[in-house]
mmCIF file of C-alpha atoms in Angstrom:
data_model
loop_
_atom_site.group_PDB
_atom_site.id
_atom_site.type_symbol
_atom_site.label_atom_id
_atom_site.label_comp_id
_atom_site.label_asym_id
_atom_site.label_seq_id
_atom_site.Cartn_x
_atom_site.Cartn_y
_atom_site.Cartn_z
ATOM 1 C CA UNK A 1 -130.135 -77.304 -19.105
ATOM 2 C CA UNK A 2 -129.312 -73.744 -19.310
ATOM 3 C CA UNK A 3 -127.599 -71.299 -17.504
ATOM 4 C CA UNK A 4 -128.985 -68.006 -16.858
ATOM 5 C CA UNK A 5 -126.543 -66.260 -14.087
ATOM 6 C CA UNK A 6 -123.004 -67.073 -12.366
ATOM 7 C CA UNK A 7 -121.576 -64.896 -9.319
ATOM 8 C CA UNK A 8 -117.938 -65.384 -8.191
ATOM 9 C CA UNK A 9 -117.063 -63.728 -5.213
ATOM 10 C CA UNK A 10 -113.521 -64.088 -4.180
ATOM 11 C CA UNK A 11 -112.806 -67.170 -6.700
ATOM 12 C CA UNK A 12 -109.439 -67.429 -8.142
ATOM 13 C CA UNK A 13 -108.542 -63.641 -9.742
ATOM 14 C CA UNK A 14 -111.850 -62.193 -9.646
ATOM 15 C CA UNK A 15 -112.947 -60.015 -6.514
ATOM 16 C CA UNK A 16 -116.422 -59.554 -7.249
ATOM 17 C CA UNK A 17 -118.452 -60.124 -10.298
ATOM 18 C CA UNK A 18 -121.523 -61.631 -11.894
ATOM 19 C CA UNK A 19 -122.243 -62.721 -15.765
ATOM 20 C CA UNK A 20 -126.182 -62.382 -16.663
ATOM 21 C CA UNK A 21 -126.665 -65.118 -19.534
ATOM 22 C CA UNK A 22 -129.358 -65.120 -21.987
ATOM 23 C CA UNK A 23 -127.981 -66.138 -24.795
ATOM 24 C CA UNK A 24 -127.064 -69.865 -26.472
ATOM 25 C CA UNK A 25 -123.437 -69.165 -27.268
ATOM 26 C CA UNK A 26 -121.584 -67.261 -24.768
ATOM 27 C CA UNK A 27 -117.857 -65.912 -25.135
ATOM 28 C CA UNK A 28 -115.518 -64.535 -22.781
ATOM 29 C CA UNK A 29 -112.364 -63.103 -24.667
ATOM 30 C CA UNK A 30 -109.866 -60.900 -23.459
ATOM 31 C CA UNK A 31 -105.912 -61.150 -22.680
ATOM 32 C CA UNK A 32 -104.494 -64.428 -21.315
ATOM 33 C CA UNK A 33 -104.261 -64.161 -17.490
ATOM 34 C CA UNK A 34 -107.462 -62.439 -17.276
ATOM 35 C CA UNK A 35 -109.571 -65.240 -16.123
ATOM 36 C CA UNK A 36 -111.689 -66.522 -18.582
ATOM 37 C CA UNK A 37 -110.758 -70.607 -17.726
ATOM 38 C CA UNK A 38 -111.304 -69.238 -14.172
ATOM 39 C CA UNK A 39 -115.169 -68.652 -15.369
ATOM 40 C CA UNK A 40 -115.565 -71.463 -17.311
ATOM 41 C CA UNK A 41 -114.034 -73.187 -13.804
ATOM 42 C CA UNK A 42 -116.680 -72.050 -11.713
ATOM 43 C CA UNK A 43 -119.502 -73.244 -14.062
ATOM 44 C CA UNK A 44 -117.771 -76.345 -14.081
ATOM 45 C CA UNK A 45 -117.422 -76.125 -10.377
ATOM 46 C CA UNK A 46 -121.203 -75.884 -9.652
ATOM 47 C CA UNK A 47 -121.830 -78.864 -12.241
ATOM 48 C CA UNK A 48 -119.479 -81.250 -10.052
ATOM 49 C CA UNK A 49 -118.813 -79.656 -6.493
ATOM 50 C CA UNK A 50 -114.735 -79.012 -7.235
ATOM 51 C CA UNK A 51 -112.053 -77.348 -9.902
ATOM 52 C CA UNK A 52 -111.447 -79.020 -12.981
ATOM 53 C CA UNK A 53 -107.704 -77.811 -12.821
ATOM 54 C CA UNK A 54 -107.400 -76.881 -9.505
ATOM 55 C CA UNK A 55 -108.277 -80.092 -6.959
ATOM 56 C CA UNK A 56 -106.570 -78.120 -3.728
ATOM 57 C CA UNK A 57 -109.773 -76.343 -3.369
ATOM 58 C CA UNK A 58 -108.211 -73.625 -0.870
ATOM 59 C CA UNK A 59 -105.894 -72.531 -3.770
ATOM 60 C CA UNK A 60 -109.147 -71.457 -5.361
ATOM 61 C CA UNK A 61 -109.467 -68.827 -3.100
ATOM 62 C CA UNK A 62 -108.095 -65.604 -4.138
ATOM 63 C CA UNK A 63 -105.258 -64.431 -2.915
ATOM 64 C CA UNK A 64 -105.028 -62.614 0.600
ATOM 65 C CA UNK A 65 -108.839 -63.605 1.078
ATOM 66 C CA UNK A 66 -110.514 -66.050 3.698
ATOM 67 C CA UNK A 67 -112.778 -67.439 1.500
ATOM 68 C CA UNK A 68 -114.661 -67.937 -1.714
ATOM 69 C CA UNK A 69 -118.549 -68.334 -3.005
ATOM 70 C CA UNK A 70 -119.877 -68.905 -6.782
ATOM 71 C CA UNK A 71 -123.661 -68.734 -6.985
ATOM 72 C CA UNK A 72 -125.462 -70.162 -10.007
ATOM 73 C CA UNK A 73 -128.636 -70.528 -11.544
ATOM 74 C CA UNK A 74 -130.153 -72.684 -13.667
ATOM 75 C CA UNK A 75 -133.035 -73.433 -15.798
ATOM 76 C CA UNK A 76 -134.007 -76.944 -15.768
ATOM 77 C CA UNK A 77 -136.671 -79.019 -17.100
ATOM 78 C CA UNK A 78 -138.632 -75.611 -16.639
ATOM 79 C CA UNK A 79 -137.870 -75.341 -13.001
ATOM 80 C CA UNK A 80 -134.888 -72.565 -11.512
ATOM 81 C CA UNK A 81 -132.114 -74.262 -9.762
ATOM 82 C CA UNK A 82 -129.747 -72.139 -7.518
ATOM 83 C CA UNK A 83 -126.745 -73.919 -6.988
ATOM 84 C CA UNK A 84 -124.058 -72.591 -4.825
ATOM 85 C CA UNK A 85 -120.822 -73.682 -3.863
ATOM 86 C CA UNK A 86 -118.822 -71.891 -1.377
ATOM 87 C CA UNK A 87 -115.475 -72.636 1.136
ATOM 88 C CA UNK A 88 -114.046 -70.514 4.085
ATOM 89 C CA UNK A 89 -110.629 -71.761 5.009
ATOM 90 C CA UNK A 90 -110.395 -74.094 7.701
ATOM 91 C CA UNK A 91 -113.673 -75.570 7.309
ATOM 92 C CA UNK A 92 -115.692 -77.626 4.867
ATOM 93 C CA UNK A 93 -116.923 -77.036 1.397
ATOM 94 C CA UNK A 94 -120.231 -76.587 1.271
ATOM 95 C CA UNK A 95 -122.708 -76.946 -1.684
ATOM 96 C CA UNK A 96 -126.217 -76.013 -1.729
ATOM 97 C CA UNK A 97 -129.129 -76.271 -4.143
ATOM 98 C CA UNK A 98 -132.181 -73.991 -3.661
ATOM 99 C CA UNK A 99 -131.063 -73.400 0.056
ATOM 100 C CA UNK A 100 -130.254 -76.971 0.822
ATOM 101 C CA UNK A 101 -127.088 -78.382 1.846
ATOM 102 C CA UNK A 102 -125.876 -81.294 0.193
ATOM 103 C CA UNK A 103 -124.527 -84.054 3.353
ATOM 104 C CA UNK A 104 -122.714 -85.753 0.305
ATOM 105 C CA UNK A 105 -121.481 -83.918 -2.773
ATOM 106 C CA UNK A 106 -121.763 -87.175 -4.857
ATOM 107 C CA UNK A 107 -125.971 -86.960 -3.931
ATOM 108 C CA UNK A 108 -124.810 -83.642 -6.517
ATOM 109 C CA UNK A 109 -123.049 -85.903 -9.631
ATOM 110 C CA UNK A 110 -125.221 -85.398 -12.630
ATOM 111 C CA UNK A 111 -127.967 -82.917 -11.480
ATOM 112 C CA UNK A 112 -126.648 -80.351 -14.023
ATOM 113 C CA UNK A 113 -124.794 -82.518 -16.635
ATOM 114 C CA UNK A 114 -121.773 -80.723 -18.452
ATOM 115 C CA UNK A 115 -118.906 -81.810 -20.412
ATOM 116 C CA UNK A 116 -115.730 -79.532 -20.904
ATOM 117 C CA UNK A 117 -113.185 -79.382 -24.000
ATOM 118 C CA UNK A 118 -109.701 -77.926 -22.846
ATOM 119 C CA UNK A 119 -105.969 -77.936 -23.176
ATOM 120 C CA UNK A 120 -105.611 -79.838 -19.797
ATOM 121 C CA UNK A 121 -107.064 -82.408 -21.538
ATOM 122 C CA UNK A 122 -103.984 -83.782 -22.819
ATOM 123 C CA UNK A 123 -103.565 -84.970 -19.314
ATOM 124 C CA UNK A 124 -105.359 -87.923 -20.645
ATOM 125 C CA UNK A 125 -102.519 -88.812 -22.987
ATOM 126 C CA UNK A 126 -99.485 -87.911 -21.456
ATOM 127 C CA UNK A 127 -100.259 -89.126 -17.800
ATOM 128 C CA UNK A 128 -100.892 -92.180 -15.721
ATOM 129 C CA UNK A 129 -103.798 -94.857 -16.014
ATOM 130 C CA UNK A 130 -105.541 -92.819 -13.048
ATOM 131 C CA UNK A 131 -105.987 -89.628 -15.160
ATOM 132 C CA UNK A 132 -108.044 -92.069 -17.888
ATOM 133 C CA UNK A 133 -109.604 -94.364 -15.378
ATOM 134 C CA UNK A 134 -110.721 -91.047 -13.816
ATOM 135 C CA UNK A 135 -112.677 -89.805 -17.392
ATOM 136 C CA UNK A 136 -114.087 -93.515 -17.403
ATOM 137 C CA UNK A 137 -115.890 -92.820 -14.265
ATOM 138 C CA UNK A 138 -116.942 -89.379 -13.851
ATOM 139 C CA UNK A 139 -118.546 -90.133 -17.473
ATOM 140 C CA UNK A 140 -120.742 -93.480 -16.124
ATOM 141 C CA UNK A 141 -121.173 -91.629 -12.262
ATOM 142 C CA UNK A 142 -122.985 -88.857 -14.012
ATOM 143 C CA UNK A 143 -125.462 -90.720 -15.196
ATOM 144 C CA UNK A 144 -125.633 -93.586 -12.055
ATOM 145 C CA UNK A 145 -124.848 -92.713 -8.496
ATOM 146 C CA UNK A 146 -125.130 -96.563 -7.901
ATOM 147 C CA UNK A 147 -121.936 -96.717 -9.451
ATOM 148 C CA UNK A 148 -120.289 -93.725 -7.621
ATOM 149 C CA UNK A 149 -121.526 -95.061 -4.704
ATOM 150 C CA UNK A 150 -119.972 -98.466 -5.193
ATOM 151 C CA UNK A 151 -116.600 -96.653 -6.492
ATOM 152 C CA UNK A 152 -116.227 -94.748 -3.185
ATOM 153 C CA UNK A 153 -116.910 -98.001 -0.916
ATOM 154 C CA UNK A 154 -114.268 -99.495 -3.342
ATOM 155 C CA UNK A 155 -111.758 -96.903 -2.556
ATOM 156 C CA UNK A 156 -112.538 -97.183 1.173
ATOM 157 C CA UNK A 157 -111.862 -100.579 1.362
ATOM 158 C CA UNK A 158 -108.874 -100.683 -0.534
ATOM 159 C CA UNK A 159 -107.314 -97.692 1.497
ATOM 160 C CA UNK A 160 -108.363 -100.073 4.624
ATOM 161 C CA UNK A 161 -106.424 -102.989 3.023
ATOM 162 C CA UNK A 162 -103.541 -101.185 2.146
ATOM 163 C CA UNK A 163 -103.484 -100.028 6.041
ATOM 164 C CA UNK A 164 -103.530 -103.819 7.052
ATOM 165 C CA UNK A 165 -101.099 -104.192 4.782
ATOM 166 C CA UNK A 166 -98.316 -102.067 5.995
ATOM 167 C CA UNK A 167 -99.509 -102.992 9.728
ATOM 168 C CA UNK A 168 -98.462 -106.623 9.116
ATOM 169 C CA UNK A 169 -95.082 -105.485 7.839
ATOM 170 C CA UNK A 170 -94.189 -103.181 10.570
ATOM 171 C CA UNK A 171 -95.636 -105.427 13.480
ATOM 172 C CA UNK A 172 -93.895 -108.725 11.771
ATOM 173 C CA UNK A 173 -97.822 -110.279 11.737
ATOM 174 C CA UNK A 174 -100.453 -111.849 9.570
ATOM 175 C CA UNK A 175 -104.055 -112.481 9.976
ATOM 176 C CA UNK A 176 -105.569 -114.488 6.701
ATOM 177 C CA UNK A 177 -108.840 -114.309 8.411
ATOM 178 C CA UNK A 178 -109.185 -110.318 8.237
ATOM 179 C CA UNK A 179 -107.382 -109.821 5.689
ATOM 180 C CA UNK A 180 -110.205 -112.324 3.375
ATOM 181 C CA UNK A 181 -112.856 -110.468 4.730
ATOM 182 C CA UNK A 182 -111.321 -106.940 2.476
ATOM 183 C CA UNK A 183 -110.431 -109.790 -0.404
ATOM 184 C CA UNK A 184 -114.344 -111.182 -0.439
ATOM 185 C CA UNK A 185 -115.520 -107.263 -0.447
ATOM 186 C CA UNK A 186 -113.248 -106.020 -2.918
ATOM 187 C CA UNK A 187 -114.542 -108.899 -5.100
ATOM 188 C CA UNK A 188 -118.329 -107.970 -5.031
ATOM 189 C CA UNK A 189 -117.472 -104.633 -5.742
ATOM 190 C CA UNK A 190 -114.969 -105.147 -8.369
ATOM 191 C CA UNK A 191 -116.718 -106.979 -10.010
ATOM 192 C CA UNK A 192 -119.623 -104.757 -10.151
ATOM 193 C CA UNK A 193 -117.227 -101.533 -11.620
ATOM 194 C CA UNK A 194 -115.566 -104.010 -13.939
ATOM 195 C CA UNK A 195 -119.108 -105.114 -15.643
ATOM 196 C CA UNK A 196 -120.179 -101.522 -15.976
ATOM 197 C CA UNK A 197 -117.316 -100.040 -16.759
ATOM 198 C CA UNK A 198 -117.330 -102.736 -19.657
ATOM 199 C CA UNK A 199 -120.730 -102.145 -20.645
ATOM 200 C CA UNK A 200 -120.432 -98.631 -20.651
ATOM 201 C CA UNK A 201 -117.391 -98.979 -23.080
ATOM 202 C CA UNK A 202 -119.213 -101.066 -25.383
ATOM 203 C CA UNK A 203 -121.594 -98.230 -25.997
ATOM 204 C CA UNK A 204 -119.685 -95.407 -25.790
ATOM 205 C CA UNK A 205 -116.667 -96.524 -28.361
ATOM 206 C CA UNK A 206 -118.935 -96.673 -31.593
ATOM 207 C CA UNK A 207 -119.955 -93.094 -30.754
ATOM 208 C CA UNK A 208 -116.107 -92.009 -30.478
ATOM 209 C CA UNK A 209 -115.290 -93.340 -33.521
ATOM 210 C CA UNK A 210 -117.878 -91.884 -35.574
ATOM 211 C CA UNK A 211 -116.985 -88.950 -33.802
ATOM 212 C CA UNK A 212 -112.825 -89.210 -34.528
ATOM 213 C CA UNK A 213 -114.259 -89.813 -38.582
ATOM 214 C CA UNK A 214 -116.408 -86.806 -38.926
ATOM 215 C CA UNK A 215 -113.483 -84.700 -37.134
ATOM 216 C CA UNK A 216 -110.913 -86.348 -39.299
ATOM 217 C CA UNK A 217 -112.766 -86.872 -42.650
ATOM 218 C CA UNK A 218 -111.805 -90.707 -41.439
ATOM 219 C CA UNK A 219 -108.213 -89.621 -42.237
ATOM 220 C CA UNK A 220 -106.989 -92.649 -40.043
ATOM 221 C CA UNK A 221 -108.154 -95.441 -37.551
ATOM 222 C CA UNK A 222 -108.378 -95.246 -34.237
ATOM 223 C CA UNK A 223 -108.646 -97.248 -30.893
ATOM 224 C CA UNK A 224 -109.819 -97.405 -27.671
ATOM 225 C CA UNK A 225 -109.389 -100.251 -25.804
ATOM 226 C CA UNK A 226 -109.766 -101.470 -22.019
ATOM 227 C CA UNK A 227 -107.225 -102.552 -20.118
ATOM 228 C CA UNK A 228 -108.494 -104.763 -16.744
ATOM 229 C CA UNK A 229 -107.064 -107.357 -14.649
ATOM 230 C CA UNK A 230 -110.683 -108.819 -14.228
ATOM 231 C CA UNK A 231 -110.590 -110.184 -18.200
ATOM 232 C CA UNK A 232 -108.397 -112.959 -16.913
ATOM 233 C CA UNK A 233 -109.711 -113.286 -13.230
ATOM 234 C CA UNK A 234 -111.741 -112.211 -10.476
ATOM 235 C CA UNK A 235 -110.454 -110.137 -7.786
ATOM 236 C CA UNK A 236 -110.649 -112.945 -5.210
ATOM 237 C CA UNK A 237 -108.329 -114.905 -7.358
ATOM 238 C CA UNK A 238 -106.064 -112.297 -8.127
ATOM 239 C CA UNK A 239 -105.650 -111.434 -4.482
ATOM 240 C CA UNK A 240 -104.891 -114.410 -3.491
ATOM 241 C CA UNK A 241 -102.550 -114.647 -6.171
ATOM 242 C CA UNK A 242 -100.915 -111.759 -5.630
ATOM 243 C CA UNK A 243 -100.560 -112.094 -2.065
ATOM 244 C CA UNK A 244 -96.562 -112.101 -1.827
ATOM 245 C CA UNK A 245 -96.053 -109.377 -4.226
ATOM 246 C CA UNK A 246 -98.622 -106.969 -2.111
ATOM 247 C CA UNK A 247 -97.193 -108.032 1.429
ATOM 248 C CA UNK A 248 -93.750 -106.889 0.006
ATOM 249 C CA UNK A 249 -95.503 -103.601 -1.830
ATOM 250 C CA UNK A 250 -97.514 -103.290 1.676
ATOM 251 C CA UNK A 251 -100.189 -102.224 -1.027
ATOM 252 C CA UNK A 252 -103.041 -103.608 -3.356
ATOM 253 C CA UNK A 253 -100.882 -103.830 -6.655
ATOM 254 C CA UNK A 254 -104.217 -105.806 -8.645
ATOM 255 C CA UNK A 255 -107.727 -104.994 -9.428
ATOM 256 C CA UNK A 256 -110.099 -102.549 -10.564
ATOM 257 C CA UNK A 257 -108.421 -99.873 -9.309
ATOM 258 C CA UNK A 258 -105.329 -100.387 -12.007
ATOM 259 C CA UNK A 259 -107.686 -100.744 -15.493
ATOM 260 C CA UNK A 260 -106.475 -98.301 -17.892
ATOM 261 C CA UNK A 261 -107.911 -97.361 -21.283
ATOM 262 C CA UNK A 262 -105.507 -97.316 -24.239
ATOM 263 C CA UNK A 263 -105.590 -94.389 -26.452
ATOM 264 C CA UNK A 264 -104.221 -96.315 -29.467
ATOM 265 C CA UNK A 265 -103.395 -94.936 -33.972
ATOM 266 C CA UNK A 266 -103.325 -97.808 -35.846
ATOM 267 C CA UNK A 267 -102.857 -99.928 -32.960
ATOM 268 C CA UNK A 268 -99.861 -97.773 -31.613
ATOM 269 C CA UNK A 269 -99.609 -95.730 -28.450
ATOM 270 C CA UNK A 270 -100.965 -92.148 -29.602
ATOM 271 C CA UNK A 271 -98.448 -90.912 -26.380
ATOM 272 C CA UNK A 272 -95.395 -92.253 -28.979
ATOM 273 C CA UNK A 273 -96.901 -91.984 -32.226
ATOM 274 C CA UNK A 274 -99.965 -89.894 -32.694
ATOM 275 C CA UNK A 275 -98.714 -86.646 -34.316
ATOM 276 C CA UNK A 276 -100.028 -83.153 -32.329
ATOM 277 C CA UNK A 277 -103.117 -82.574 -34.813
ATOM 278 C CA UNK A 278 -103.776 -86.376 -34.126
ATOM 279 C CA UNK A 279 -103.785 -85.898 -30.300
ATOM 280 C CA UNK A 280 -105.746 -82.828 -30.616
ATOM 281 C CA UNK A 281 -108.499 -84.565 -32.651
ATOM 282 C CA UNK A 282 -108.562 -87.849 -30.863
ATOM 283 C CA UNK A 283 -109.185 -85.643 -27.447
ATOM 284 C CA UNK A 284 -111.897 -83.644 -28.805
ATOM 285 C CA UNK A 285 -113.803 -86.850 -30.372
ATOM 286 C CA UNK A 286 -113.419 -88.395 -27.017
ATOM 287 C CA UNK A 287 -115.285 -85.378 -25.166
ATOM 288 C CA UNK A 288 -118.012 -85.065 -27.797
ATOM 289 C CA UNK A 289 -118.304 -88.755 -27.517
ATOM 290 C CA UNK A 290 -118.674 -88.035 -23.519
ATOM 291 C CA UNK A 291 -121.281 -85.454 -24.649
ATOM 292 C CA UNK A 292 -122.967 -87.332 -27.176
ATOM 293 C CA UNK A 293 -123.460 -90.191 -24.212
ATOM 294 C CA UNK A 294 -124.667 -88.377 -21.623
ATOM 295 C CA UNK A 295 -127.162 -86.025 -23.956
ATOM 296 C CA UNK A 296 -128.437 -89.974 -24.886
ATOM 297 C CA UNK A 297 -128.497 -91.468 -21.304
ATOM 298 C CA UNK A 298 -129.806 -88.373 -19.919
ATOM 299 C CA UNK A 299 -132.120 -87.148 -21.710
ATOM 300 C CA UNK A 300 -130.554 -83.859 -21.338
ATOM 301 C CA UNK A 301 -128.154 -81.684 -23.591
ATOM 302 C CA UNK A 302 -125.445 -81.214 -21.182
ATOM 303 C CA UNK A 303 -124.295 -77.266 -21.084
ATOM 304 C CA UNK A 304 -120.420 -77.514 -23.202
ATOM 305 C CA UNK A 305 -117.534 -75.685 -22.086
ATOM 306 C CA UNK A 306 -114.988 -75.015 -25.324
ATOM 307 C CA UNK A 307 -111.732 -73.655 -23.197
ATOM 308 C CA UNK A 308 -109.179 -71.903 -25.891
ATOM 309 C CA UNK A 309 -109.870 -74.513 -28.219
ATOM 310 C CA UNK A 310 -110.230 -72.596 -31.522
ATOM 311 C CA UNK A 311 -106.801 -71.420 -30.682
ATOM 312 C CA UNK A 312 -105.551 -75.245 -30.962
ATOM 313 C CA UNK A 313 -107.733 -76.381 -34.017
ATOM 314 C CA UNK A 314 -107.059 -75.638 -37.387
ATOM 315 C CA UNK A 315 -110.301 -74.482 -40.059
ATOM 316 C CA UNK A 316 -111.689 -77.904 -41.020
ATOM 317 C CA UNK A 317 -112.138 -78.720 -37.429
ATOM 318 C CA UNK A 318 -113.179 -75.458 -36.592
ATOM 319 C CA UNK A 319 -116.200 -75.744 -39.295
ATOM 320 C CA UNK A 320 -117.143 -79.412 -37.918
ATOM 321 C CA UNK A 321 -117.979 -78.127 -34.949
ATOM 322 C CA UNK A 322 -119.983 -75.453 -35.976
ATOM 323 C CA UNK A 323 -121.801 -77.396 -38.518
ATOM 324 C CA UNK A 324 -122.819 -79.722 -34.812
ATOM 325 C CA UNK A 325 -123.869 -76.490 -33.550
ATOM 326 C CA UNK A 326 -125.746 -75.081 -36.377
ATOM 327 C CA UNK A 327 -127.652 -79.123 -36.368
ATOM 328 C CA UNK A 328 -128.615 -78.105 -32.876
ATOM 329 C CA UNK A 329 -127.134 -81.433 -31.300
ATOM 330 C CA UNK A 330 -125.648 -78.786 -28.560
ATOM 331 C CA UNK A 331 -127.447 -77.281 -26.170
ATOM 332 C CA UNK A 332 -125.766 -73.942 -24.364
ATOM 333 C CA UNK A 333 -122.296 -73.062 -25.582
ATOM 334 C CA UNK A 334 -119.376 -71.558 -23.158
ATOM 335 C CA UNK A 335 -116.043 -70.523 -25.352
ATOM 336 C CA UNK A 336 -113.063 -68.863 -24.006
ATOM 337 C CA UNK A 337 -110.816 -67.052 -26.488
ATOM 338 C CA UNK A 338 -107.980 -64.499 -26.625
ATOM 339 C CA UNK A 339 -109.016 -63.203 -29.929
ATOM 340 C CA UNK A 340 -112.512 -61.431 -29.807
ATOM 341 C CA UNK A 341 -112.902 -60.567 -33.895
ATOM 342 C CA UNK A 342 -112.094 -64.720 -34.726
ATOM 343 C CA UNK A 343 -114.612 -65.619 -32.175
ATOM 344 C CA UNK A 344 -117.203 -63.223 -33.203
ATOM 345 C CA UNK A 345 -116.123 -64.375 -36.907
ATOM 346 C CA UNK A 346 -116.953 -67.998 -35.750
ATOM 347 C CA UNK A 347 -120.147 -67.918 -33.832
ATOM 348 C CA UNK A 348 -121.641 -65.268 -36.113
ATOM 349 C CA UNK A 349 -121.737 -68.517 -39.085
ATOM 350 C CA UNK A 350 -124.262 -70.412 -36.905
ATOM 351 C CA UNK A 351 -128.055 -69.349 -36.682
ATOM 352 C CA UNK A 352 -127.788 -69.219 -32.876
ATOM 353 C CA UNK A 353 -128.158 -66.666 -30.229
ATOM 354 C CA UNK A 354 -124.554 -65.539 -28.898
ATOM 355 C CA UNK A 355 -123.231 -63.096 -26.916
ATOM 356 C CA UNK A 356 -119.589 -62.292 -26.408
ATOM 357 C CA UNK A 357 -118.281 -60.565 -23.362
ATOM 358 C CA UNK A 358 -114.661 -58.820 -23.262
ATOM 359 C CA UNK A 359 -112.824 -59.213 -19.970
#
């Protein structure tokens, strides 16, 4: 998978502007606040159909203008892929490949597989079990749109539940019948996401650790560990269970939809006692674990966004990830930096093509 142009027009800050790409490591340097996330956005934004900071996708219009287009295109398996993504206010996103427009955006998921390192990342620590179960499943729907499929349905039919839910309460009514009809779908399904999301874990942990040891010279132990109702139940029986508790809530309070993955050091909550080098490490493990996967799974070295990362890592990590560079396991290479000379200084160490370009 390679990149060989991007064209924003009207995205975020920039006006009008296009990046011809040629080379394996590509770096866009300059002040803060003069875009370069915004560029790494918009290749992420062709990769998955939406912002990976932004998900009001009007706000990533720039300002005082009606709407915004980023045009893309790729070299895969041999073949040129345009992909472009584009959104006028008022109406629907659109997103095309060679001309085409997708009628679902998840038809999209894994056609150009990518993996991005950031700060925003620590989102994954410091926030809610939705942040993490959301990393668990854009990971697995990359790689089977079965599964995304089977998430959205899941989704649906919860929100529908939920609906019931607060109908019964306001109209002073119940109606076992429908409501088992939601239970006995929510149970196929969840049981489904709970088996993969299980099996997926099973594979993908190993490669995290290895991972968190090469980062960290195995300087300490970590964990990851899944967190699901379904280990002591299925959903039918936790419904049921729970059927009180969610008529008072007038919402779904059990299932799939509330697994969580613990980010554990030494079998402690990182959020309370992982140090800020020991976040910083077990964050970028877990998203070159996420690469390492999908490369495997796929077939494919999925393209790498680094956002202002060597600005967060200290020399020994720094050198790591070169020496993964300079072994080839990457394929193309996006960095954003605010210091052009330590960039230059860092990519110039590998035996790769680069090319650095000052905003």
């Amino acid at each position: 998978m390679f990149l060989k142009r991007i064209s924003l027009l009207n995205y975020k800050n920039f006006s009008e502007v296009t990046f011809e790409i040629d080379a394996k490591i590509n770096c866009f340097v300059g002040k803060n606040g003069i875009g370069k996330t915004n560029i790494l956005d918009a290749i992420y934004h062709l990769a998955n159909g939406k912002s990976y900071f932004n998900p009001l996708a009007v706000q990533n219009i720039k300002h005082h203008e009606e709407f915004f287009v980023i045009d893309g295109e790729f070299e895969k398996k041999n073949r040129t892929e345009q992909i472009l993504c584009s959104l006028k206010k008022g109406q629907k996103k659109i997103l095309k490949r060679n001309g085409k427009i997708y009628e679902k955006f998840s038809d999209h998921i894994g056609f150009i597989p990518l993996v991005i390192i950031s700060p925003a990342d620590r989102d994954l620590i410091i926030e809610g079990s939705e942040t993490r179960r959301k990393f668990i499943d854009s990971v697995i729907s990359q790689l089977d749109n079965s599964y995304l499929q089977q998430l959205i349905q899941y989704q649906k039919i919860i929100s529908q539940r939920n609906a019931l839910l607060k109908y019964f309460a306001l109209n002073h009514v119940f109606e076992t019948d429908t409501l088992s009809i939601y239970n006995e779908q929510l149970n196929q399904l969840g049981k489904a996401i709970f088996e993969k999301r299980k099996s997926f874990l099973a594979d993908f942990i190993p490669i995290f650790n290895q991972y968190h040891q090469d980062i960290t010279n195995s300087a300490e132990t970590v964990q990851l560990v899944y967190q699901s109702d379904l280990f002591e139940n299925d959903t039918f029986s936790l419904l049921e269970q729970n059927l009180a508790k969610d008529r008072a809530l007038q919402y779904t309070s059990v299932g799939v939809h509330k697994d969580d993955l613990s980010f554990e050091i030494d079998n402690f909550p990182i959020k309370k006692f992982g140090s800020q080098g020991q976040q910083k490490s077990f964050l970028i493990a877990l998203k070159l674990a996420q690469f390492d996967f999908v490369k495997k799974q796929s077939g494919e070295k999925p393209i790498l966004l680094f956002d202002d990362i060597f600005d967060k890592l200290d020399e020994f990590r720094v050198s790591k990830i070169i020496e993964m560079v300079n072994n080839d396991e990457f394929g193309q290479l996006f960095i954003s930096d605010t210091h052009p000379e330590r960039t230059e200084n860092i990519v110039k160490t590998t035996h790769q093509t680069y090319k650095i370009f000052n905003l």
